[in-house]
Short mmCIF file of C-alpha atoms and ligand atoms in Angstrom, two decimals:
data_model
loop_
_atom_site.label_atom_id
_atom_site.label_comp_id
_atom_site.label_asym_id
_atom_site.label_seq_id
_atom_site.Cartn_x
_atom_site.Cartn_y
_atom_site.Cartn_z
CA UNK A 1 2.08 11.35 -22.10
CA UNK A 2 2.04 14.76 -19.56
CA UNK A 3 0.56 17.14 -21.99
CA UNK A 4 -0.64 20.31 -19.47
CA UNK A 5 -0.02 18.25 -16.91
CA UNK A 6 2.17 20.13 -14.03
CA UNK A 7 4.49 19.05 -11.21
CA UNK A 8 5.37 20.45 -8.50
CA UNK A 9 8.70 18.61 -7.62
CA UNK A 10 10.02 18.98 -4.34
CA UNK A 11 13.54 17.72 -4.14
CA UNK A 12 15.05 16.91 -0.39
CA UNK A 13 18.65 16.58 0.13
CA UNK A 14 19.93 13.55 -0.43
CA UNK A 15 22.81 11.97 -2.61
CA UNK A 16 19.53 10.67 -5.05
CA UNK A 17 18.89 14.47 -5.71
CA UNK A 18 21.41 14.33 -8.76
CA UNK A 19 18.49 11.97 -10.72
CA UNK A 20 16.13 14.82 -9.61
CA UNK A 21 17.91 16.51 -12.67
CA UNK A 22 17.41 13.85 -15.26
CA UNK A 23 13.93 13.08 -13.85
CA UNK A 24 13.08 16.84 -14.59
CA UNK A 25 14.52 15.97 -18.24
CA UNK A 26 12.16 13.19 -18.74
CA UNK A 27 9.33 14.86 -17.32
CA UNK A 28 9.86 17.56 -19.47
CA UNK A 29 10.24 15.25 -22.62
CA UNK A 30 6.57 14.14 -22.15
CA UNK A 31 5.28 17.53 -22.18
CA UNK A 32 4.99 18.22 -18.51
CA UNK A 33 5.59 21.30 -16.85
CA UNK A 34 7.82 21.39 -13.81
CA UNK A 35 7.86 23.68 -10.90
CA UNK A 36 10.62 23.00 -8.55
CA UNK A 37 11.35 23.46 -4.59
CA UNK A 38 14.19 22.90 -3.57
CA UNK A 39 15.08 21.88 0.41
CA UNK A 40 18.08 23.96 2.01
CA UNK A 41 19.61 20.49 2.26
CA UNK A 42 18.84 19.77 -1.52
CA UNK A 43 20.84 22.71 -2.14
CA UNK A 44 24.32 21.26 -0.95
CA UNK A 45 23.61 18.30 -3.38
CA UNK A 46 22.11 19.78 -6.85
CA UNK A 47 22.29 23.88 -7.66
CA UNK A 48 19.18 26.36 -7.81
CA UNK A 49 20.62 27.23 -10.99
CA UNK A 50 20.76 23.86 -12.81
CA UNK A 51 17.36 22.97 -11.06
CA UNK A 52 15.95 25.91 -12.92
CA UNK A 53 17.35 25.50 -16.15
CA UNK A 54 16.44 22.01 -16.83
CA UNK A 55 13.24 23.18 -15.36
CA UNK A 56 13.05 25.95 -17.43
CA UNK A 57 11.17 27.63 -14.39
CA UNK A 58 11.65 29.56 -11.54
CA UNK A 59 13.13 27.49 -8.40
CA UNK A 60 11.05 27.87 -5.09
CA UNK A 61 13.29 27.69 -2.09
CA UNK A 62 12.23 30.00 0.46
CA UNK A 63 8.82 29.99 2.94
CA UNK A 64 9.46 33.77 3.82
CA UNK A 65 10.41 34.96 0.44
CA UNK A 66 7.92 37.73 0.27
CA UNK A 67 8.28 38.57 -3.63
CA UNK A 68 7.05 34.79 -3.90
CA UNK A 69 4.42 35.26 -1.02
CA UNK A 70 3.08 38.57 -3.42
CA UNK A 71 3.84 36.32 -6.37
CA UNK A 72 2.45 33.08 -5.92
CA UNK A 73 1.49 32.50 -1.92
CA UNK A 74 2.34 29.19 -0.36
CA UNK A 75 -1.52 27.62 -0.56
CA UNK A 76 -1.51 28.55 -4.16
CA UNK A 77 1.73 27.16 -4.93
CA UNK A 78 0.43 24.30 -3.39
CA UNK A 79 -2.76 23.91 -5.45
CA UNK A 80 -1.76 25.10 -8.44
CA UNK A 81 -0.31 21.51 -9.74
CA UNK A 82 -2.22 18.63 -10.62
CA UNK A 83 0.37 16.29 -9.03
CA UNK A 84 3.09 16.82 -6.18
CA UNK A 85 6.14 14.76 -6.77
CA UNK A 86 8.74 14.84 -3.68
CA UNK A 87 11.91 12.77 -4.93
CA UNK A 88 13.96 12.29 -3.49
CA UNK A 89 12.43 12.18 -0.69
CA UNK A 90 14.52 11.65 2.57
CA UNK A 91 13.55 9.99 5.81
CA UNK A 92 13.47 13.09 7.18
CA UNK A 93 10.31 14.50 4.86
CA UNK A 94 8.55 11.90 5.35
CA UNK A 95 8.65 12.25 9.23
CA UNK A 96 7.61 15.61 8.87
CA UNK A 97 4.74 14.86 6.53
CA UNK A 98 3.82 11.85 8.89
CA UNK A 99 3.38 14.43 11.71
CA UNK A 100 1.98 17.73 9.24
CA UNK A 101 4.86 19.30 10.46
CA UNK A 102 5.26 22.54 8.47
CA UNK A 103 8.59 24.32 8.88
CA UNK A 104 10.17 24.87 5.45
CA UNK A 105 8.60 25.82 2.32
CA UNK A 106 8.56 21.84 1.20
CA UNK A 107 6.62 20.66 4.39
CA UNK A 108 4.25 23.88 4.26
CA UNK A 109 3.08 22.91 0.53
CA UNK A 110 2.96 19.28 1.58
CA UNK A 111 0.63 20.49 4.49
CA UNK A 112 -1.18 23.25 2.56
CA UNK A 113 -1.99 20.80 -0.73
CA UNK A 114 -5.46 19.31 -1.54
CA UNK A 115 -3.21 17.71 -4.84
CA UNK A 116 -2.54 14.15 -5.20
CA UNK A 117 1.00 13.21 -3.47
CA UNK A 118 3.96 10.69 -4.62
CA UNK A 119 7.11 10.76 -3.02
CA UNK A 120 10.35 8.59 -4.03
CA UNK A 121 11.70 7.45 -0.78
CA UNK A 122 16.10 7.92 -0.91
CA UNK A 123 17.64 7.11 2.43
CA UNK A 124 20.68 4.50 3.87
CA UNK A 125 19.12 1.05 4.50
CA UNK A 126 19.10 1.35 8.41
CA UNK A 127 17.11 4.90 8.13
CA UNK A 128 14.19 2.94 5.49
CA UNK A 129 14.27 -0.32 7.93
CA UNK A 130 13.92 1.75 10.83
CA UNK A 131 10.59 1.17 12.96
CA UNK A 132 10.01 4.82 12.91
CA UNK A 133 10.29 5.47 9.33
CA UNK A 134 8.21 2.24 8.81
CA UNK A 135 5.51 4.04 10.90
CA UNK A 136 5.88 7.41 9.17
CA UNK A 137 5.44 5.24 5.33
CA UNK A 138 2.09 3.31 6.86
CA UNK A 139 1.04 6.78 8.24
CA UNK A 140 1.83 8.10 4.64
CA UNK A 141 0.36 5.78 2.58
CA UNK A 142 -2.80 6.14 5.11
CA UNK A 143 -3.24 9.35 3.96
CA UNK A 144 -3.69 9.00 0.92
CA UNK A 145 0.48 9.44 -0.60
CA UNK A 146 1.61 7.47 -2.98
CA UNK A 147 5.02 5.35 -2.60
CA UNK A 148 7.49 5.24 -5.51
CA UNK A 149 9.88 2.17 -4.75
CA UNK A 150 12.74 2.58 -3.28
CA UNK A 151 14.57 -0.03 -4.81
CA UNK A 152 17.04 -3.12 -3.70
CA UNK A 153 20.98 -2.22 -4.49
CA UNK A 154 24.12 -0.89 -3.76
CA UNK A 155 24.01 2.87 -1.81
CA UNK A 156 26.24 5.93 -2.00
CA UNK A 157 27.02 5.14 1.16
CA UNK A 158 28.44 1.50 0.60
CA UNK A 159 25.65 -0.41 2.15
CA UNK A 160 23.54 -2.75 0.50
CA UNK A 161 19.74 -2.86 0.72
CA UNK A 162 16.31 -0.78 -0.11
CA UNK A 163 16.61 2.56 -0.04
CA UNK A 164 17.72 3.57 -3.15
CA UNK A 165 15.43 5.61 -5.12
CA UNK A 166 13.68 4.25 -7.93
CA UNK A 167 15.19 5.03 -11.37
CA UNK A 168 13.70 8.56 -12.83
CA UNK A 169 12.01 6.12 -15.73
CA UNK A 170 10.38 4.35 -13.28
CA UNK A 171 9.24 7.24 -11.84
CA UNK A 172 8.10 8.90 -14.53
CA UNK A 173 6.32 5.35 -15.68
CA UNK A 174 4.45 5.84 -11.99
CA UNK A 175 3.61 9.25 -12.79
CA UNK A 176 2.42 8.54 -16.35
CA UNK A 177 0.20 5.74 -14.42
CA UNK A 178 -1.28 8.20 -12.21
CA UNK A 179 -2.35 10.36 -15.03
CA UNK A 180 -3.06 7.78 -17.36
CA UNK A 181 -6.68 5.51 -18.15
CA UNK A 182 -8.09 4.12 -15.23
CA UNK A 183 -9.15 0.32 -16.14
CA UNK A 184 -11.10 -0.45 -13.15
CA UNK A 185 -13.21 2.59 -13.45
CA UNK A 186 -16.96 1.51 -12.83
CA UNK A 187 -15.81 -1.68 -11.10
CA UNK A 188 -16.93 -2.63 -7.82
CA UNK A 189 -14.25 -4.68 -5.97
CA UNK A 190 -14.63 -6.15 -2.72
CA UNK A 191 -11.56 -7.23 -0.83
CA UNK A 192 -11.66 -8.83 2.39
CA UNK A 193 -8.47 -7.99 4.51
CA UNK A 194 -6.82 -8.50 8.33
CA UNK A 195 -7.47 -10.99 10.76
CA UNK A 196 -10.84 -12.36 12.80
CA UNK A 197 -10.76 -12.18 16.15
CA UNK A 198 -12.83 -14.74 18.05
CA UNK A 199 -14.08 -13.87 21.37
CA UNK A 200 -13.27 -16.47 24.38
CA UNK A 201 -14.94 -13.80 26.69
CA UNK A 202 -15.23 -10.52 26.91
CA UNK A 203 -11.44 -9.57 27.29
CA UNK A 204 -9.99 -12.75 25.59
CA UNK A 205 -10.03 -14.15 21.87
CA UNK A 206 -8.09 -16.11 19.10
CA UNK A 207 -6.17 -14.54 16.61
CA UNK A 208 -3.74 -14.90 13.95
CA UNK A 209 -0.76 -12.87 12.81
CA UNK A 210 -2.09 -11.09 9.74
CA UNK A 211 -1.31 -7.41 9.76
CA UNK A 212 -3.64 -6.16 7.14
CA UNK A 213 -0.69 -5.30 4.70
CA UNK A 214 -1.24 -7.08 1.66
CA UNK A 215 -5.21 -6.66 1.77
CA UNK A 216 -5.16 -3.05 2.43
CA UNK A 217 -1.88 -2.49 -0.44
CA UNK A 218 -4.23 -4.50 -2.78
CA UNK A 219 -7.13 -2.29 -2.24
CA UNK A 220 -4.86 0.96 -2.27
CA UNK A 221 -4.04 -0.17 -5.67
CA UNK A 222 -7.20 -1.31 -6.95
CA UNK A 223 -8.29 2.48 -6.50
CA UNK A 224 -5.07 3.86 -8.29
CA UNK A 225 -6.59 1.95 -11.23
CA UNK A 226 -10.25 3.55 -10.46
CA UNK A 227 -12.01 0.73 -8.65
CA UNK A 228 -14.73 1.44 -6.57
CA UNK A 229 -13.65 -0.84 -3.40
CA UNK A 230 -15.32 -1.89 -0.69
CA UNK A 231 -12.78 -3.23 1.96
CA UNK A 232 -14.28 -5.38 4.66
CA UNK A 233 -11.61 -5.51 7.48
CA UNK A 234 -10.82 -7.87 10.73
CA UNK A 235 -8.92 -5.66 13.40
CA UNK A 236 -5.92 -4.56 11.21
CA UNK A 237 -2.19 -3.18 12.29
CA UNK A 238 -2.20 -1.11 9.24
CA UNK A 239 -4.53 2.03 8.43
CA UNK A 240 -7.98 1.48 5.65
CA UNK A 241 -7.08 2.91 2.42
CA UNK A 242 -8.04 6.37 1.83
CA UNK A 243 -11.16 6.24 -0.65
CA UNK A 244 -12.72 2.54 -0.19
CA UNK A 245 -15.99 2.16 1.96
CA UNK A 246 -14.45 0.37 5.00
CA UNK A 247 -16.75 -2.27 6.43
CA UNK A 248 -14.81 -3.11 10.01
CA UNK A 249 -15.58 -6.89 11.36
CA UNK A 250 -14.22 -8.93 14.15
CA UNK A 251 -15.45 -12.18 13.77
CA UNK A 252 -15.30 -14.26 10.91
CA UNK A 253 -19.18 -14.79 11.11
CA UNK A 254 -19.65 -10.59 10.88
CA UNK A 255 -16.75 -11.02 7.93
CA UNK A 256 -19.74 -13.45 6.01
CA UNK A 257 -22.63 -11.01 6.81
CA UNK A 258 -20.45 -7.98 5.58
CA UNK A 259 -19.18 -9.75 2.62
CA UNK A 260 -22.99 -10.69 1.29
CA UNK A 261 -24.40 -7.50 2.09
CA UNK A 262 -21.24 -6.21 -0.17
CA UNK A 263 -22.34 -7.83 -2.95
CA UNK A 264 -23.00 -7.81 -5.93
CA UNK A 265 -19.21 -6.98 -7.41
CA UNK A 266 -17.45 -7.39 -10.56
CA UNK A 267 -14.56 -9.15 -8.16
CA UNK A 268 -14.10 -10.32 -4.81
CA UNK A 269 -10.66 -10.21 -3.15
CA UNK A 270 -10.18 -12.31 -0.03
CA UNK A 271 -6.82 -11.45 1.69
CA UNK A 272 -8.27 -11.58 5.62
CA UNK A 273 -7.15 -14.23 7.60
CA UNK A 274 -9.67 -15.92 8.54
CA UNK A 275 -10.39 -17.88 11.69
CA UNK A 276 -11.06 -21.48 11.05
CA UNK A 277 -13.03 -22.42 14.13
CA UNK A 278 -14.85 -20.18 16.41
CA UNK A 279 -15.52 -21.09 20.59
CA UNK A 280 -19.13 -21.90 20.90
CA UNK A 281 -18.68 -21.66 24.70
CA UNK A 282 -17.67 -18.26 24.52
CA UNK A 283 -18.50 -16.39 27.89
CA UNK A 284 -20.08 -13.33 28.23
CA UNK A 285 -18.34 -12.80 31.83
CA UNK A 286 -14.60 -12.76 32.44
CA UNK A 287 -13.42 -16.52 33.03
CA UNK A 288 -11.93 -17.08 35.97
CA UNK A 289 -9.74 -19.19 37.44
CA UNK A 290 -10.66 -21.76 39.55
CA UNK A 291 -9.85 -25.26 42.33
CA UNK A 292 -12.29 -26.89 39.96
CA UNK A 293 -9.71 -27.31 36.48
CA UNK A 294 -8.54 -25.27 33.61
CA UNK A 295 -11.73 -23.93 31.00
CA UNK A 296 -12.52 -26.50 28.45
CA UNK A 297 -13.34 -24.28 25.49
CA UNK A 298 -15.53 -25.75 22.28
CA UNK A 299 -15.00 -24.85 19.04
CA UNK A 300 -17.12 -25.00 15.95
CA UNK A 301 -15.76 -24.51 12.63
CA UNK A 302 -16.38 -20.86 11.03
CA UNK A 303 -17.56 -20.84 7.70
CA UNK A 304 -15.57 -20.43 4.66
CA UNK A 305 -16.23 -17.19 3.04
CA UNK A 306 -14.73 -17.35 -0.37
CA UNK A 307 -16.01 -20.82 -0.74
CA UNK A 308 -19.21 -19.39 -0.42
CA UNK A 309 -18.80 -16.98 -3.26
CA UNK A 310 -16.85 -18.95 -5.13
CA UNK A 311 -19.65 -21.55 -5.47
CA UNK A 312 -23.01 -18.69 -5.61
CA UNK A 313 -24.91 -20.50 -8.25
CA UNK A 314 -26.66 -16.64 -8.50
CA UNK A 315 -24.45 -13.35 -8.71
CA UNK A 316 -21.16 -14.98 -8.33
CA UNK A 317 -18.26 -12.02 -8.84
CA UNK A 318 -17.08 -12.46 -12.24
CA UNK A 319 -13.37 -12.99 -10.78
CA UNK A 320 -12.71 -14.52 -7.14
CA UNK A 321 -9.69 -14.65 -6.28
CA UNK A 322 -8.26 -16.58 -3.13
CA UNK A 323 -5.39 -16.52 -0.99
CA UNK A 324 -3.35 -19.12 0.47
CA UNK A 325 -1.06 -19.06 3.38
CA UNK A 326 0.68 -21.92 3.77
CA UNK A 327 4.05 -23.10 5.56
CA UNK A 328 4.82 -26.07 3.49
CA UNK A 329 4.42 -27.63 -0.32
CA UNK A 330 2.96 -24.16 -1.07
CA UNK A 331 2.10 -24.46 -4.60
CA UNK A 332 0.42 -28.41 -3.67
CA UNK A 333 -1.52 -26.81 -1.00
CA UNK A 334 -2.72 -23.89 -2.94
CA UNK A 335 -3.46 -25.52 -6.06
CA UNK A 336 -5.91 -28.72 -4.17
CA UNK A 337 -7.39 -25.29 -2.49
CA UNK A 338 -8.09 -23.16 -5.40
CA UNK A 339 -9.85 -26.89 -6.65
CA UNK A 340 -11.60 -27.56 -3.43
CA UNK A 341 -12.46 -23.58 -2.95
CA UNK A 342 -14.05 -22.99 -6.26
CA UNK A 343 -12.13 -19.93 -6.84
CA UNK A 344 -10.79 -18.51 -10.12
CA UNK A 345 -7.39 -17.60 -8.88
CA UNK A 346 -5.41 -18.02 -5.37
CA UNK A 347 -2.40 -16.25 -4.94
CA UNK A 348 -0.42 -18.50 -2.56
CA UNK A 349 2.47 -17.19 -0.17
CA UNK A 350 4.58 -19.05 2.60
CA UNK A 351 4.00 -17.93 5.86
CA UNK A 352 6.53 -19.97 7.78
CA UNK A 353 8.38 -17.29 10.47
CA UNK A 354 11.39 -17.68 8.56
CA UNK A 355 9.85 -15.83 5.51
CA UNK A 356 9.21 -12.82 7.45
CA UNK A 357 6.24 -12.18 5.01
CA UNK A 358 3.22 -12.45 7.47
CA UNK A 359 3.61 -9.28 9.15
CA UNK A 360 6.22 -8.05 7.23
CA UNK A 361 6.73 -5.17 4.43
CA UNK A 362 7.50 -7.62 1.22
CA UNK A 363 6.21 -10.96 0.02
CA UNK A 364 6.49 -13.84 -2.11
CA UNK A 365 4.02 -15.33 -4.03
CA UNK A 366 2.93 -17.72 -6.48
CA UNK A 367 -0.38 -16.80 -9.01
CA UNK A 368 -2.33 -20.14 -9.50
CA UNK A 369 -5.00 -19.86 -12.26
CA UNK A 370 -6.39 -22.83 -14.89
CA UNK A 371 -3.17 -21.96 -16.53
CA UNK A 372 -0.85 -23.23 -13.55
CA UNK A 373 1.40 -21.36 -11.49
CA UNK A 374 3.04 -18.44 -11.88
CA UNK A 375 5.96 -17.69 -9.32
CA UNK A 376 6.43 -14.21 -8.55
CA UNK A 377 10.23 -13.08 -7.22
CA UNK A 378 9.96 -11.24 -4.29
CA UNK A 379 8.94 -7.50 -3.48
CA UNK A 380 7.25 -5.10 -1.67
CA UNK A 381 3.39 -5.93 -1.26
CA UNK A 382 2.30 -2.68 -2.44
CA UNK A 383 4.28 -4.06 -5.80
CA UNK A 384 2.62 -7.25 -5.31
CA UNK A 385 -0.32 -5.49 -4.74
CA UNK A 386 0.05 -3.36 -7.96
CA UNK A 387 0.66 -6.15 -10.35
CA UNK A 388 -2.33 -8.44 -9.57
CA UNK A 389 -4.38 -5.01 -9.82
CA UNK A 390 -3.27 -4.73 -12.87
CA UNK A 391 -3.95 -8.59 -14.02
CA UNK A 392 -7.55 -8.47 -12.17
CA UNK A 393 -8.01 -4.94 -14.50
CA UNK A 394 -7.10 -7.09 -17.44
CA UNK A 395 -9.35 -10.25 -16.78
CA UNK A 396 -12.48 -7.72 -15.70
CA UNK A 397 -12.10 -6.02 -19.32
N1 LIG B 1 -11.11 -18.05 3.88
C1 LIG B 1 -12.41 -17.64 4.05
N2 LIG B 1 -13.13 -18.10 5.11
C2 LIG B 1 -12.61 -18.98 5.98
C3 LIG B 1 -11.27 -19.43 5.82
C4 LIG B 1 -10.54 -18.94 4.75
O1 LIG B 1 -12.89 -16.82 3.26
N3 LIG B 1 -13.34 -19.41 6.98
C5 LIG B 1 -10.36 -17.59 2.71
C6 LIG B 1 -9.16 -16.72 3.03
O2 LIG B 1 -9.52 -15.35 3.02
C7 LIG B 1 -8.22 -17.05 1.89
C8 LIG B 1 -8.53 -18.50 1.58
O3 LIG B 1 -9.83 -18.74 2.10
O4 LIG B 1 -8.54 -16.32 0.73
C9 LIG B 1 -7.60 -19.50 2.14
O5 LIG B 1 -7.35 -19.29 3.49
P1 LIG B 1 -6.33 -20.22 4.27
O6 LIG B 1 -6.33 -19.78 5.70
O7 LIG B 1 -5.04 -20.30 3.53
O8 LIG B 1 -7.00 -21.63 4.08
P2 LIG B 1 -8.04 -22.43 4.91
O9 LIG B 1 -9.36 -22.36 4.26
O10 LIG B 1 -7.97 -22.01 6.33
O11 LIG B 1 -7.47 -23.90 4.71
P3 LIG B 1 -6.35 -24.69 5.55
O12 LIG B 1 -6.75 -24.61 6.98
O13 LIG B 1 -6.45 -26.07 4.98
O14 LIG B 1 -5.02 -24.06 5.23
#
């Protein structure tokens, strides 16, 4: 429930607007209050007046309204609401809040606030798969903001594809999360997220293709839900989550050292992609070429991390939880690992290119626990990330 809870909503123009309406319905049905802003754009799609009469509040439009400014300035506007809701919010917005642009009253509050941010992304497929928006939602969710779908289905515009904004129940059910207990609260989680990199020489290493994504959505969510998280990272693609103690690493052997001074923790998360084998004839001068042959580089293998924790006989994490990327009988793979690991739970996913997962925005995975395996369909990782923070809140209770 949003008992004396308030909400500054900023709706952006966009076809979606029209569920702004019933979203302010069912906001105000829980007992929150609502104080809308309304973009110029938002304004050729829903009415100041219907805005405010659902609201049941004045309607903000204007940065140099100076009855407002005397009323209610910008910065207090901006403070005055325990959550900021932008939804819909169009590609454009989030540009703007990507770069702390602040050239309408919308952007200016978004720029002035020190209040927790959601936003509901609404926008044609193209503009949500486009690199640059893709950059301005990592940026986002960087900072701190937290991402409200969009979901999978047919557009105003006749496409097909994300970018349609969540349902306003499902929005309201994210809001009603935000506001509501926090299960992990007290719980130290470490997560282990990103790639090693392992040094050849100086200028040259191996590496894998692991972006960081699902490791750093996993932790993002593991706060939402109150954890105390300490994220130990390889060199990632994708930006630490805003409130975890960030531990960077590049080696797998730094990974080890970082992960054991970590602990103790009530769970232990490992999501990096970790180098098997390290070059014990690493140079510590450039390696040149020469008449004489091509390098001969020796490996020796790295050691395995979660196996370690997974078999502490002393201070083992009450939950460890693996994960498996595999390219082949998935759920056979994972299962002999989660055996031969020691670990309570591995999530598995298939990394073969033609999944687009490693690297990419959604993914796939089956849940492997004493119980057998759980297939998951497929969706964003933040979702994925969401829904085993929510099972690791359950099994840590
Ligand atoms: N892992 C680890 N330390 C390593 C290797 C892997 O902690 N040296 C962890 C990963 O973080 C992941 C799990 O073990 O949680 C499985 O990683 P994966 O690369 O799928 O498996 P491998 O152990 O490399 O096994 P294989 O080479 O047989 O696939």
């Amino acid at each position: 429930m949003l008992q004396n809870k308030r909400i500054l909503l900023i709706l952006t123009g966009g076809i979606a607007a029209y569920k702004g309406l019933d979203l302010i319905r069912r906001l105000h049905e829980r007992g929150a209050a609502v104080t809308p802003v309304l973009t110029r754009a938002a304004e050729q799609f829903v009415t100041p007046l219907s805005v405010s009469a659902l609201a049941g509040e004045k309607v903000y439009r204007d940065l140099f309204d100076l009855t407002d400014e005397a009323e209610m300035g910008h910065i207090q506007l901006s403070r005055s609401a325990d959550l900021i809701l932008v939804a819909p919010a169009t590609a454009d917005i989030m540009a703007k809040m990507a770069q702390g642009r602040a050239d309408d009253l919308a952007s200016t509050l978004l720029l002035a606030t020190d209040t927790p941010v959601m936003i509901a992304p609404a926008m044609n497929v193209r503009m949500w798969d486009h690199p640059a928006t893709q950059r301005n939602l990592e940026q986002l969710r960087g900072d701190g903001v937290a991402v409200i779908g969009p979901n999978d289905g047919d557009m105003a515009c006749g496409e097909f594809g994300p970018g349609r904004m969540s349902e306003p129940l499902e929005i309201v059910a994210a809001v009603e999360a935000h506001f509501g207990p926090k299960p992990l609260t007290g719980k130290h989680i470490l997560v282990t997220s990103g790639p090693t990199h392992e040094p050849i020489d100086p200028v040259r290493y191996i590496a894998n293709r692991s972006s960081g994504a699902q490791g750093t959505a996993l932790a993002r969510a593991l706060i939402a839900l109150g954890a105390n998280v300490t994220f130990v990272t390889g060199p990632a693609d994708v930006a630490a989550p805003q409130g975890a103690t960030v531990v960077p690493v590049q080696t797998a052997q730094e990974m080890q050292a970082a992960v054991n001074a970590a602990l103790p923790a009530d769970a232990a998360i490992f999501a990096a992609a970790v180098a098997d084998w390290r070059v014990t004839s690493a140079s510590d001068k450039k390696l040149k070429k020469s008449k004489d042959g091509l390098p001969i580089l020796e490996f020796a293998e790295n050691p395995d991390i979660l196996a370690g924790v997974s078999q502490m006989t002393k201070g083992r994490p009450g939950l460890v939880v693996g994960f498996a990327a595999e390219t082949n009988d998935v759920v056979d793979h994972a299962t002999a690992k989660r055996a031969r690991k020691g670990c309570d739970w591995i999530v598995a996913n298939d990394v073969s290119p033609k999944t687009g997962i490693m690297g990419g925005t959604e993914n796939a995975v089956v849940l492997i626990t004493d119980k057998g395996a759980d297939a998951w369909p497929r969706m964003s990782k933040a979702d994925v990330a969401m829904r085993l923070a929510r099972k690791i809140a359950d099994a840590l209770v």
